[in-house]
Structure formats: C-alpha cells, structure tokens
Amino acid sequence: MPGLTATGTLVLDERSSPWASVDPAVPADPASESPERRRAAWMAAAQAGDRRAYERVLADSVALIRAVARRQGVAHDHLDDVVQETLLTVHRVRHTYDPSRSYDAWLSALAARRAIDGLRRSGRQAHREVGDERAVAMHPDEQDASSESDRAQQARHLRAAIADLPPGQREAVEQLGLRELSLEEASARTGRSTGALKVNLHRALKALRGRIHGGD
Amino acid sequence: MADPHVHDRLIDALGAQLAPVRRLRPPWLRTLGWLSVVAAIALALLAHYGSAPMLARWAGAPDLGWAGLGAVLTAIAAAWVAFALGVPGRRVAWAWLPLAPALLWIGASGLGCLRGWIAPATHVASAPEAGDCLFFIIGFSVPLSALLVVLLRRACPLRPVLTAMMVGLASAAASASLLEICHAYDAAATDLAMHALAVAVVVGANAALGGRLLAPGVRRAS
C-alpha cells in the first residue's frame, strides 16, 4: 500500500505499487519526479483505494483540465463546469487508466470530450435563446422598453430572493434549477444526499413563491 | 484568477466515495481473449470440414490464400483498435491500422476474379450459394460483435461510433476468415459482391446500434 511519511509526503511502496511494478526505475519519492509522473503515481495508488493520493491527483488535475477546456474554446465562466464534469468522469472511469501510459494524455482526452459536450450544450442553449429573441421581435409590444426594465427588475428580485435563501436551499436551486444537474450529479458536487436536495429544492421553491407573489 | 479551492467540496465527496477498482486489462490481452473464441470456432470448423480442401485451394490459387490472410490480419487489427479506442488518451489515428490488411484482403479477392481459370477443389458459386456466404458472414458476425461489445462494456470509448465500426469490421473479417475454411467457391464477382455486402451490413449495423450500446460509457456521469 502507498503510505504517508511523517511530513505528509506520499510515498509509494515499491513492492505493492502498480506504478512501481510497471516501471521499477520510478523513484519512490514523488518529490523528485516530474509533475506528470507524480500524477500518474497518485492515480495508480488511487486505483488501489488510496484516498489521499486520489484527492491530490484530482486537485492537481484542475489546472490541466482548465487548460484543455480553454484550448477547446470554452468560455471563461464555463471552465469550472467543465472541470466538475471531468472530475466526475474521472471518478467513474478511473479503472481505464493504465499507469504505464501518460496520465496527462488520459486526462486531457476526457477533459476535451467534456469540453466539447459543454460547448454543444451551450450552443443548444444559445440556439433556444435566439429563438426567444425572434419570437419577441415577431410580437412587438408597445411598452417594449418598460417591459424590458420590468423583466430586469423581476430578475433582480429573483436573484436577491435566491441569495437570501438558507445555504442548503440556495445550493439546491443553483445546482438543480439553474445548472440543470441531475440529483446524483448535484449530490456528488455538494456532498448532500439526493433526499436532502429534493427537500431543500421543494422548500426553496415554496419560499421563492411566497416571497415573489407576496411582494407583488 | 480562478479560486483554486472552488472544487474542493467535489474532490472531498469523490474521495469519500473512493473504492479500489479492477484495472482494465491492456487492449492486446483483451484482443487475445476474443481471438481465442474465434480460434475455437475455427478449430470446430476444421474438425468438421478438414483442412485438406482449404490447403488444396490455397496451393492451387495463392490469391485465395492471400485474401484469407488479409481477412485474418484485418480481424486482428480491427479488434485491437476497438479495444485501444476504449482507453482514453489513445491516438485515434490507430483506426487506420486495419487499412493495410483490408487492402490485402480486398485486393487479393479482386485479383482472384481476374483469373481465367478455376481454382482447384472449387466451382463458381451460383446466386443461392453466394447468398449462403452472405448469411454465413452475417450469422457469425452477430455473436462475435456481441462478444466484443460485452468485452468493451467496462471501457470508455470516447468515439463510440468509430469503435463500433471497428467492432463490425473485426467481426465481419473474422467471419470471412472462418468462411474460408469451408468456402468451396472460387473468387468471382457475384461471390465477392456478396462478401462485400455482408461486411458493409455488419459494419453499418454495428455503427448504428453498437455506437449507442457503447455510448453510455462516455456519457455524463450519472
């Protein structure tokens, strides 16, 4: 089993580490390795169930995922979504990583795929939004300017109402309502059970209804 | 600058769910596993039909032997590529690997049609006999494709349709190789057309169905 030194540095046991079994030339001290080999060693240890190594390799992967997503053309404000999607995918397919091969190439392929999925999703959303604009243009309203400002005001009210929600309820609205994640994905991201998320969403919607309709 | 700790909660949650995993076996090993099933079928066919007629055909008309060798190599290459594409990070360019053996298979089969004489221990297939070839190739391709899809169920093919096409090509080429054992017909345009049709049907069906069967491996985590 990989172990931790007194200083908290991860040291892979050469006898049991899958990485060491593939390439005995790999030094036992990851501090002297290149970052990529260190990530590969951590992932190999994570495959064997080492939580500390797993959390380290995931944290170390964030910058690389962001770089891949940027290269694919993902907008800055969507980079974190791609990072989260990729981390979830890494978790699900971690058994497909072969420690004798490049960890960065493996991760980059997953990140590129998730980035393209994200671009397609936002492309579809943009398409729907264009449709809405055309629909508005086809049905002109005499009070266009004022109704637009009304809408902006309503949006501000809604945002303020969401911000005032208790943290658990706000989280449920953000993850399930605004990001349109599934219960399981939201559960993995927030660390809350799907049951708790459902209850929080229900309460949040009730509170928002009360606040918005009560304020009219 | 992005907050480096924004993903900490997700990383903690994933760490809490961590369990040891059984690593995916390397593509060559899984290819060998699939090929062993093909070899077992080949042995059964050889036990039933004997190897003498096949060897007599190849000795008399080497182009038939080259075509058979091309089909076998195509099956091996396409099966390996299907397993390799199931591992993220492998180069997609590997999908070209079966091209060379496939050209040998197609080229030798086509050259055989140009011969002015009939190979020993064969005759030119009638239309119903050529139809039998179609059913043989499709009939063997279905279980061989299904086996490949089962063997790929734990993989993560980021290009499911291309992977499924390789599954179809491997199965069709393996079936054509098996057919060679009991194929008492000489190369002819009608027979070759039936073989080509069978391969196209198997590859097309895999691309249409197999892509969907393999896609869950790459869909968003749920």
Coordinates of N, CA and C in Angstrom, one line a residue, chain A residues 18 44 46-51 54-55 58-59 62 66 80 83-85 87-89 91-99 101 105-106 109-110 113-114 117 121 171 180-182 184-185 188-191, chain B residues 1-4 6-27 86-91 94 153-160 215-222:
Chain A
P18 N 1.2 -0.4 -8.2 CA 1.1 -0.9 -9.6 C 2.1 -0.1 -10.5
A44 N -2.4 5.8 -9.9 CA -2.2 4.3 -9.7 C -2.5 3.9 -8.3
A46 N -4.5 5.6 -6.3 CA -5.9 5.9 -6.1 C -6.7 4.7 -6.6
Q47 N -6.2 4.0 -7.7 CA -6.9 2.9 -8.2 C -7.0 1.7 -7.2
A48 N -5.9 1.7 -6.3 CA -5.8 0.7 -5.3 C -6.6 1.2 -4.0
G49 N -7.2 2.4 -4.1 CA -8.0 2.8 -3.0 C -7.4 3.8 -2.0
D50 N -6.3 4.4 -2.4 CA -5.6 5.4 -1.6 C -6.3 6.8 -1.7
R51 N -7.1 7.2 -0.7 CA -7.9 8.4 -0.8 C -7.1 9.6 -0.9
Y54 N -5.7 10.1 -4.2 CA -6.8 10.4 -5.1 C -7.1 11.9 -5.1
E55 N -7.3 12.4 -3.8 CA -7.6 13.8 -3.7 C -6.5 14.7 -4.2
L58 N -6.6 14.6 -8.1 CA -7.8 15.4 -8.6 C -7.5 16.9 -8.5
A59 N -7.0 17.3 -7.3 CA -6.7 18.7 -7.1 C -5.6 19.1 -8.1
V62 N -6.9 19.9 -11.8 CA -7.8 21.0 -12.2 C -7.2 22.0 -13.2
R66 N -8.6 22.8 -17.0 CA -9.0 24.2 -17.4 C -8.2 24.5 -18.7
D80 N -15.3 26.2 -15.0 CA -15.4 25.4 -13.8 C -16.5 24.3 -14.0
V83 N -14.6 21.5 -15.6 CA -13.7 20.9 -14.5 C -14.5 19.9 -13.7
Q84 N -15.7 20.3 -13.3 CA -16.5 19.5 -12.4 C -17.0 18.2 -13.2
E85 N -17.4 18.5 -14.4 CA -17.9 17.3 -15.3 C -16.7 16.3 -15.5
L87 N -14.1 15.9 -13.6 CA -13.7 15.2 -12.3 C -14.7 14.1 -12.1
L88 N -16.0 14.3 -12.3 CA -17.0 13.2 -12.2 C -16.7 12.1 -13.1
T89 N -16.3 12.4 -14.4 CA -16.0 11.4 -15.3 C -14.8 10.6 -14.9
H91 N -13.8 10.0 -12.0 CA -14.2 9.2 -10.9 C -14.8 7.9 -11.5
R92 N -15.7 8.1 -12.5 CA -16.4 6.9 -13.0 C -15.6 6.0 -13.8
V93 N -14.6 6.5 -14.5 CA -13.8 5.6 -15.5 C -12.4 5.5 -15.0
R94 N -12.1 5.7 -13.7 CA -10.7 5.7 -13.2 C -10.1 4.3 -13.5
H95 N -10.9 3.3 -13.6 CA -10.3 1.9 -13.9 C -9.7 1.8 -15.3
T96 N -10.0 2.8 -16.2 CA -9.5 2.7 -17.5 C -8.1 3.3 -17.6
Y97 N -7.6 3.9 -16.6 CA -6.2 4.5 -16.6 C -5.2 3.4 -16.5
D98 N -4.2 3.4 -17.4 CA -3.1 2.4 -17.4 C -1.9 3.1 -16.9
P99 N -1.4 2.8 -15.7 CA -0.2 3.5 -15.1 C 1.0 3.5 -16.0
R101 N 1.1 4.3 -19.0 CA 0.9 5.3 -20.0 C 0.7 6.7 -19.4
A105 N -2.2 12.6 -20.8 CA -2.9 12.3 -22.1 C -4.3 11.7 -21.8
W106 N -4.4 10.8 -20.8 CA -5.6 10.2 -20.4 C -6.6 11.2 -20.0
A109 N -7.8 13.7 -22.7 CA -8.8 13.2 -23.6 C -10.2 13.3 -23.0
L110 N -10.3 13.0 -21.7 CA -11.6 13.1 -21.0 C -12.0 14.5 -20.9
R113 N -13.3 15.8 -24.2 CA -14.6 15.3 -24.5 C -15.7 16.1 -23.7
R114 N -15.4 16.3 -22.4 CA -16.4 17.0 -21.6 C -16.5 18.5 -22.1
D117 N -18.7 18.5 -25.1 CA -20.1 18.3 -24.6 C -20.7 19.6 -24.1
R121 N -23.8 21.8 -25.5 CA -24.9 22.2 -24.6 C -25.1 23.7 -24.7
E171 N -28.3 26.3 -2.5 CA -27.4 25.3 -3.2 C -28.3 24.4 -4.1
E180 N -29.2 22.8 -14.0 CA -29.9 21.7 -14.6 C -29.2 20.4 -14.4
L181 N -28.5 20.2 -13.2 CA -27.9 19.0 -13.0 C -28.9 17.9 -12.5
S182 N -28.5 16.6 -12.7 CA -29.3 15.6 -12.1 C -29.1 15.5 -10.6
E184 N -28.2 13.1 -8.9 CA -27.0 12.4 -8.5 C -25.7 13.3 -8.7
E185 N -25.7 14.0 -9.8 CA -24.6 14.9 -10.0 C -24.5 16.0 -8.9
A188 N -23.2 14.6 -5.8 CA -21.8 14.4 -5.8 C -21.1 15.7 -5.6
R189 N -21.6 16.8 -6.2 CA -20.9 18.1 -6.1 C -21.1 18.7 -4.7
T190 N -22.3 18.5 -4.1 CA -22.5 19.2 -2.8 C -22.2 18.4 -1.6
G191 N -22.1 17.1 -1.8 CA -21.9 16.2 -0.7 C -23.2 15.9 0.1
Chain B
M1 N -8.2 35.5 -11.8 CA -7.7 34.2 -11.4 C -8.7 33.4 -10.7
A2 N -8.9 32.2 -11.1 CA -9.9 31.3 -10.5 C -9.5 30.9 -9.1
D3 N -10.5 30.7 -8.3 CA -10.2 30.2 -6.9 C -9.8 28.8 -7.0
P4 N -8.6 28.4 -6.6 CA -8.1 27.1 -6.7 C -8.9 26.1 -5.8
V6 N -12.2 26.1 -5.3 CA -13.6 26.1 -5.7 C -14.1 24.6 -5.9
H7 N -13.2 23.7 -6.2 CA -13.7 22.3 -6.5 C -13.4 21.4 -5.3
D8 N -12.9 22.0 -4.2 CA -12.5 21.1 -3.0 C -13.7 20.3 -2.5
R9 N -14.9 20.8 -2.5 CA -16.0 20.1 -2.0 C -16.3 18.8 -2.8
L10 N -16.2 19.0 -4.2 CA -16.5 17.9 -5.1 C -15.3 16.8 -4.9
I11 N -14.1 17.3 -4.8 CA -12.9 16.4 -4.6 C -13.1 15.6 -3.3
D12 N -13.5 16.3 -2.3 CA -13.7 15.6 -1.0 C -14.8 14.6 -1.1
A13 N -15.9 14.9 -1.8 CA -17.0 14.0 -2.0 C -16.6 12.7 -2.8
L14 N -15.8 13.0 -3.8 CA -15.3 11.9 -4.7 C -14.3 11.0 -3.9
G15 N -13.5 11.7 -3.1 CA -12.5 10.9 -2.2 C -13.3 10.1 -1.3
A16 N -14.4 10.6 -0.7 CA -15.1 9.8 0.3 C -15.8 8.6 -0.4
Q17 N -16.1 8.7 -1.7 CA -16.7 7.6 -2.4 C -15.7 6.6 -3.0
L18 N -14.4 6.9 -2.8 CA -13.4 6.1 -3.5 C -13.4 4.6 -3.0
A19 N -13.3 3.7 -4.0 CA -13.2 2.3 -3.6 C -12.1 1.8 -4.6
P20 N -11.4 0.7 -4.2 CA -10.4 0.2 -5.1 C -11.1 -0.4 -6.4
V21 N -10.4 -0.2 -7.5 CA -11.0 -0.7 -8.8 C -10.1 -1.7 -9.5
R22 N -10.8 -2.6 -10.2 CA -10.0 -3.6 -11.0 C -9.7 -2.9 -12.3
R23 N -8.4 -2.8 -12.6 CA -7.9 -2.1 -13.8 C -8.3 -2.8 -15.1
L24 N -8.6 -2.0 -16.1 CA -9.0 -2.6 -17.4 C -7.7 -3.3 -17.9
R25 N -7.9 -4.5 -18.5 CA -6.7 -5.2 -19.0 C -6.3 -4.5 -20.3
P26 N -5.0 -4.7 -20.6 CA -4.5 -4.0 -21.8 C -5.2 -4.5 -23.1
P27 N -5.3 -3.6 -24.1 CA -6.0 -4.0 -25.3 C -5.5 -5.3 -26.0
G86 N -11.1 2.2 -26.7 CA -11.9 2.2 -25.4 C -11.1 2.7 -24.3
V87 N -9.8 3.1 -24.5 CA -9.0 3.6 -23.5 C -8.7 5.1 -23.8
P88 N -9.2 6.1 -23.0 CA -9.0 7.5 -23.2 C -7.5 7.8 -23.4
G89 N -7.2 8.7 -24.3 CA -5.8 9.1 -24.5 C -5.1 8.3 -25.6
R90 N -5.7 7.3 -26.1 CA -5.0 6.5 -27.2 C -5.3 7.3 -28.5
R91 N -4.4 7.3 -29.4 CA -4.5 8.1 -30.6 C -5.6 7.5 -31.5
W94 N -4.9 5.4 -34.8 CA -4.8 3.9 -34.8 C -5.9 3.3 -35.6
R153 N -17.6 -3.4 -22.4 CA -18.6 -2.8 -21.5 C -18.0 -1.9 -20.4
R154 N -16.8 -2.3 -19.9 CA -16.1 -1.5 -18.9 C -15.2 -0.4 -19.5
A155 N -15.1 -0.4 -20.8 CA -14.2 0.5 -21.4 C -14.8 1.9 -21.5
C156 N -14.1 2.9 -22.0 CA -14.6 4.2 -22.1 C -14.3 4.8 -23.5
P157 N -15.0 4.2 -24.6 CA -14.7 4.7 -25.9 C -15.2 6.1 -26.1
L158 N -14.3 7.1 -26.3 CA -14.7 8.5 -26.4 C -15.2 8.7 -27.8
R159 N -15.0 7.8 -28.8 CA -15.6 7.8 -30.1 C -16.4 6.5 -30.3
P160 N -17.6 6.5 -29.8 CA -18.3 5.2 -29.8 C -18.7 4.7 -31.2
A215 N -22.0 4.0 -26.2 CA -22.0 5.4 -25.7 C -22.2 5.6 -24.2
P216 N -23.0 4.7 -23.5 CA -23.2 5.0 -22.1 C -21.9 5.2 -21.4
G217 N -20.8 4.5 -21.9 CA -19.5 4.6 -21.2 C -18.9 6.0 -21.2
V218 N -19.4 6.8 -22.2 CA -18.8 8.1 -22.3 C -19.8 9.2 -21.9
R219 N -21.0 8.9 -21.7 CA -22.0 9.9 -21.3 C -21.6 10.5 -20.0
R220 N -22.3 11.6 -19.7 CA -22.0 12.3 -18.4 C -22.3 11.3 -17.3
A221 N -21.4 11.5 -16.3 CA -21.6 10.6 -15.1 C -23.0 10.8 -14.5
S222 N -23.6 9.7 -14.1 CA -25.0 9.8 -13.6 C -25.1 9.0 -12.4

